[in-house]
Amino acid sequence: MAASRRNPAPDAASRAGTQAGGDKPEYRVEALAKGLRLLSLFDEQRPTWRVSDLAVASGLPMPTVYRVVMTLTAEGYLDHLPGGEYRPGVRTLTLGGAALRSLDLVALATPKLQRLGEATGETVNLAVLTGDRVLYLVRLRNADLVTANIQVGSTLPAVHTSIGKLMLADLGEAELGDRITETSFPGQHGPNAKVSLDELRQELTQIREQGWALQDEELAHGLRSVAGPITGAGDRVIAGVNVAVQARDWSTQRIVRELKPVLLATCAEISQLAASGSA
């Protein structure tokens, strides 16, 4: 298994697989792909590598491997050991831990989310905050929504989504300022979208106080949603669940009256499961 991963041939195979799978090869970032290929060589059988050995195992030129390794080390994804070898750094471990926690959360939450979808007859999503965007971990589509192209693995601007605003409201002011910049507000959005952090701050304060968030045609025309928090240790918001609906069928008043209570009850159940670590 380890030997096959270290064969330089899979790079061509992976490119072919990408094209066969329908992805767009023009979006491929070669430098990133090379960095990920080098990181994938670290495993339990060989947790440390020298730059020269990485070059041989990956089939990449030595100067390229050196530059990639220096970059990964500077960013905290590799540690340089006194003997000259490299090992995965703290940031790599953090990513792995986040992935495992997300998978656990999906397994715990999905039955509850399915019941929420059945009870409301509407689309239900579970997402987490990553940078200035929300990443969708679960999507149970029960209605013909405007954003029909959203799927598990999709990301959307946090500032224009109910889950995103809910999670941004849980951040401290310094972290909020670090995450949200002018580029966090895309040009394409719905008619009621906020277009700056200063404009959004008042709403985030309200969301923090009330414990839920509403999205009223901010992401796209004709789409509304209400989001509730999944909380972890210290009552920090670790994820969000929303119910997304067509604006033509649901006024904001009806959403708050009919959907918010069952949504928040579901979020409380999932939070309790996440805290106990069992279903």
Coordinates of C-alpha atoms in Angstrom, one line a residue:
M1 CA 0.0 0.0 0.0
A2 CA 2.7 2.5 1.0
A3 CA 4.8 1.5 -2.0
S4 CA 2.0 2.2 -4.4
R5 CA 1.4 5.6 -3.0
R6 CA 5.0 6.5 -3.5
N7 CA 5.0 5.6 -7.2
P8 CA 5.1 8.8 -9.3
A9 CA 2.7 7.2 -11.8
P10 CA -0.5 7.9 -9.8
D11 CA -0.2 11.6 -10.6
A12 CA -1.1 11.0 -14.2
A13 CA -3.8 8.6 -13.1
S14 CA -5.3 11.1 -10.7
R15 CA -5.5 13.7 -13.5
A16 CA -7.2 11.2 -15.8
G17 CA -9.6 10.4 -13.0
T18 CA -10.4 14.0 -12.4
Q19 CA -11.3 14.5 -16.0
A20 CA -13.3 11.3 -16.1
G21 CA -15.2 12.4 -13.0
G22 CA -16.4 15.6 -14.8
D23 CA -14.4 18.0 -12.8
K24 CA -12.9 21.0 -14.5
P25 CA -9.1 20.5 -15.0
E26 CA -8.6 24.2 -15.5
Y27 CA -9.4 24.7 -11.8
R28 CA -6.5 22.5 -10.7
V29 CA -3.8 24.3 -8.8
E30 CA -0.6 22.3 -9.5
A31 CA 1.4 23.7 -6.6
L32 CA -1.3 22.8 -4.2
A33 CA -1.6 19.3 -5.7
K34 CA 2.1 18.8 -5.3
G35 CA 1.9 19.9 -1.7
L36 CA -0.9 17.5 -1.0
R37 CA 0.9 14.7 -2.7
L38 CA 3.9 15.2 -0.5
L39 CA 1.8 15.3 2.7
S40 CA 0.1 12.1 1.7
L41 CA 3.4 10.3 1.8
F42 CA 3.6 10.7 5.6
D43 CA 2.0 7.7 7.3
E44 CA 2.3 5.4 10.4
Q45 CA 4.9 3.3 8.6
R46 CA 7.0 6.3 7.7
P47 CA 6.1 9.4 9.8
T48 CA 9.3 11.4 9.0
W49 CA 11.0 12.1 5.6
R50 CA 14.1 13.9 4.3
V51 CA 13.6 16.2 1.3
S52 CA 15.7 14.0 -0.9
D53 CA 13.6 11.0 -0.1
L54 CA 10.4 12.9 -0.7
A55 CA 11.7 13.8 -4.2
V56 CA 12.4 10.2 -5.0
A57 CA 9.1 8.9 -3.7
S58 CA 7.0 11.6 -5.3
G59 CA 8.8 11.7 -8.6
L60 CA 9.0 15.5 -8.4
P61 CA 12.2 17.5 -9.1
M62 CA 14.3 18.2 -6.1
P63 CA 14.0 22.0 -6.3
T64 CA 10.3 21.8 -6.5
V65 CA 10.1 19.5 -3.5
Y66 CA 12.4 21.8 -1.5
R67 CA 10.2 24.9 -2.2
V68 CA 7.0 23.0 -1.4
V69 CA 8.5 21.6 1.9
M70 CA 9.7 25.1 2.9
T71 CA 6.2 26.5 2.3
L72 CA 4.5 23.8 4.2
T73 CA 6.9 24.2 7.1
A74 CA 6.4 28.0 7.1
E75 CA 2.7 27.5 7.2
G76 CA 2.9 25.0 10.1
Y77 CA 1.9 21.9 8.1
L78 CA 5.4 20.3 8.5
D79 CA 7.9 20.5 11.4
H80 CA 11.7 20.4 10.7
L81 CA 13.4 18.0 13.1
P82 CA 17.0 18.5 14.4
G83 CA 18.2 15.5 12.4
G84 CA 17.1 17.1 9.1
E85 CA 13.9 15.1 8.6
Y86 CA 10.3 16.5 8.4
R87 CA 7.1 15.4 10.1
P88 CA 3.5 16.6 10.0
G89 CA 3.0 19.7 12.0
V90 CA 0.3 20.9 14.3
R91 CA -1.9 22.4 11.6
T92 CA -2.0 19.0 9.8
L93 CA -3.2 17.4 13.1
T94 CA -5.8 20.2 13.5
L95 CA -7.2 19.5 10.1
G96 CA -7.4 15.8 10.8
G97 CA -9.1 16.4 14.1
A98 CA -11.6 18.7 12.5
A99 CA -12.4 16.2 9.8
L100 CA -13.0 13.4 12.4
R101 CA -15.2 15.7 14.5
S102 CA -17.2 16.7 11.4
L103 CA -17.7 13.0 10.5
D104 CA -18.8 12.2 14.0
L105 CA -21.2 15.1 14.0
V106 CA -22.7 14.1 10.7
A107 CA -23.3 10.6 12.0
L108 CA -25.0 11.8 15.1
A109 CA -27.0 14.6 13.5
T110 CA -28.4 12.9 10.3
P111 CA -31.3 10.9 11.9
K112 CA -32.4 14.1 13.7
L113 CA -32.1 16.1 10.5
Q114 CA -34.1 13.6 8.6
R115 CA -36.9 13.8 11.1
L116 CA -36.8 17.6 10.9
G117 CA -37.0 17.4 7.1
E118 CA -40.0 15.1 7.3
A119 CA -41.7 17.3 9.9
T120 CA -41.3 20.5 7.9
G121 CA -41.4 19.2 4.3
E122 CA -38.6 21.6 3.6
T123 CA -34.8 21.4 2.8
V124 CA -32.5 20.9 5.8
N125 CA -28.8 21.7 5.9
L126 CA -25.9 21.1 8.4
A127 CA -22.8 23.3 7.9
V128 CA -19.7 24.5 9.6
L129 CA -17.7 27.8 9.3
T130 CA -14.4 27.6 7.5
G131 CA -12.7 30.9 7.0
D132 CA -15.3 33.3 5.7
R133 CA -17.5 30.6 4.2
V134 CA -19.8 27.9 5.3
L135 CA -19.1 24.3 4.3
Y136 CA -22.1 22.0 3.8
L137 CA -21.8 18.7 5.6
V138 CA -25.4 17.4 5.2
R139 CA -28.1 18.5 2.7
L140 CA -31.5 16.9 2.7
R141 CA -33.3 18.5 -0.1
N142 CA -37.1 18.3 0.2
A143 CA -38.1 21.3 -2.0
D144 CA -37.2 22.9 -5.3
L145 CA -35.0 25.7 -4.1
V146 CA -33.4 28.6 -6.0
T147 CA -29.9 27.3 -5.0
A148 CA -30.4 23.9 -6.5
N149 CA -26.7 23.4 -7.2
I150 CA -25.7 23.3 -3.5
Q151 CA -24.6 19.9 -2.4
V152 CA -22.5 18.3 0.4
G153 CA -19.0 19.9 0.1
S154 CA -20.3 23.2 -1.3
T155 CA -19.3 26.4 0.3
L156 CA -21.2 29.7 0.4
P157 CA -20.3 33.2 1.7
A158 CA -21.0 33.2 5.5
V159 CA -22.2 36.8 5.4
H160 CA -25.1 35.9 3.2
T161 CA -26.3 32.7 4.8
S162 CA -28.3 32.0 8.0
I163 CA -25.8 29.4 9.3
G164 CA -22.9 31.7 8.4
K165 CA -24.3 34.7 10.3
L166 CA -25.2 32.5 13.3
M167 CA -21.6 31.3 13.5
L168 CA -20.0 34.7 12.9
A169 CA -22.1 36.0 15.7
D170 CA -20.3 33.6 18.1
L171 CA -16.9 35.0 17.3
G172 CA -15.0 37.6 19.2
E173 CA -14.5 41.0 17.6
A174 CA -10.8 40.4 16.8
E175 CA -11.5 37.0 15.1
L176 CA -14.5 38.4 13.3
G177 CA -12.3 41.2 11.9
D178 CA -9.6 38.7 10.8
R179 CA -12.1 36.4 9.0
I180 CA -14.3 39.0 7.3
T181 CA -12.8 41.4 4.8
E182 CA -14.1 43.3 1.8
T183 CA -13.6 40.2 -0.3
S184 CA -16.0 38.2 2.0
F185 CA -18.9 40.1 0.4
P186 CA -19.3 38.8 -3.2
G187 CA -20.8 40.9 -5.9
Q188 CA -23.6 38.4 -6.6
H189 CA -26.2 38.2 -3.9
G190 CA -29.8 38.6 -3.1
P191 CA -31.7 41.9 -2.8
N192 CA -31.5 42.2 1.0
A193 CA -27.8 41.3 1.4
K194 CA -25.5 43.3 3.7
V195 CA -22.5 44.5 1.8
S196 CA -20.0 45.4 4.6
L197 CA -19.0 44.2 8.0
D198 CA -20.1 47.5 9.6
E199 CA -23.6 47.0 8.1
L200 CA -23.7 43.4 9.3
R201 CA -22.5 44.0 12.9
Q202 CA -25.8 45.1 14.3
E203 CA -27.6 42.0 13.0
L204 CA -24.8 39.8 14.5
T205 CA -25.4 41.4 17.9
Q206 CA -29.1 40.6 17.6
I207 CA -28.4 37.0 16.5
R208 CA -26.0 36.5 19.5
E209 CA -28.8 37.7 21.9
Q210 CA -31.6 35.7 20.4
G211 CA -29.7 32.5 19.6
W212 CA -30.9 32.0 16.0
A213 CA -30.5 33.6 12.6
L214 CA -32.7 34.5 9.7
Q215 CA -31.7 34.8 6.0
D216 CA -34.2 36.9 4.1
E217 CA -33.3 36.8 0.3
E218 CA -29.7 37.7 1.0
L219 CA -28.1 34.7 -0.6
A220 CA -30.4 34.7 -3.6
H221 CA -33.8 36.2 -4.7
G222 CA -36.7 34.0 -3.5
L223 CA -34.8 32.1 -0.8
R224 CA -35.2 32.4 2.9
S225 CA -33.9 30.2 5.8
V226 CA -33.7 30.1 9.5
A227 CA -30.7 28.6 11.4
G228 CA -30.1 27.3 14.9
P229 CA -26.8 26.4 16.6
I230 CA -25.1 23.1 17.4
T231 CA -23.1 23.8 20.5
G232 CA -20.0 22.1 22.0
A233 CA -17.8 22.6 25.0
G234 CA -18.2 25.9 26.7
D235 CA -21.4 26.5 24.7
R236 CA -19.4 27.5 21.6
V237 CA -21.2 27.1 18.3
I238 CA -19.5 24.3 16.4
A239 CA -22.0 24.0 13.5
G240 CA -25.4 25.2 12.4
V241 CA -28.6 23.7 11.0
N242 CA -31.0 25.6 8.9
V243 CA -34.4 25.0 7.2
A244 CA -34.4 26.6 3.7
V245 CA -37.6 27.6 2.0
Q246 CA -39.1 29.5 -0.9
A247 CA -39.9 33.1 -0.1
R248 CA -43.1 32.9 -2.1
D249 CA -44.4 30.2 0.3
W250 CA -43.0 31.4 3.6
S251 CA -43.1 34.9 5.0
T252 CA -40.4 35.7 7.6
Q253 CA -43.2 35.9 10.3
R254 CA -44.4 32.4 9.3
I255 CA -40.8 31.0 9.4
V256 CA -40.3 32.4 12.9
R257 CA -43.7 31.1 14.1
E258 CA -43.7 27.6 12.6
L259 CA -40.1 26.6 11.7
K260 CA -38.0 28.2 14.4
P261 CA -39.4 26.2 17.3
V262 CA -39.0 22.8 15.8
L263 CA -35.6 23.8 14.4
L264 CA -34.2 24.9 17.8
A265 CA -35.6 21.8 19.4
T266 CA -33.7 19.6 16.9
C267 CA -30.5 21.6 17.4
A268 CA -30.8 21.2 21.2
E269 CA -31.1 17.4 20.7
I270 CA -28.1 17.2 18.4
S271 CA -26.1 19.4 20.8
Q272 CA -26.9 17.0 23.6
L273 CA -25.8 14.0 21.5
A274 CA -22.6 15.8 20.4
A275 CA -21.8 16.6 24.1
S276 CA -22.4 13.0 25.2
G277 CA -20.7 11.5 22.0
S278 CA -23.4 8.9 21.6
A279 CA -26.7 8.5 19.8

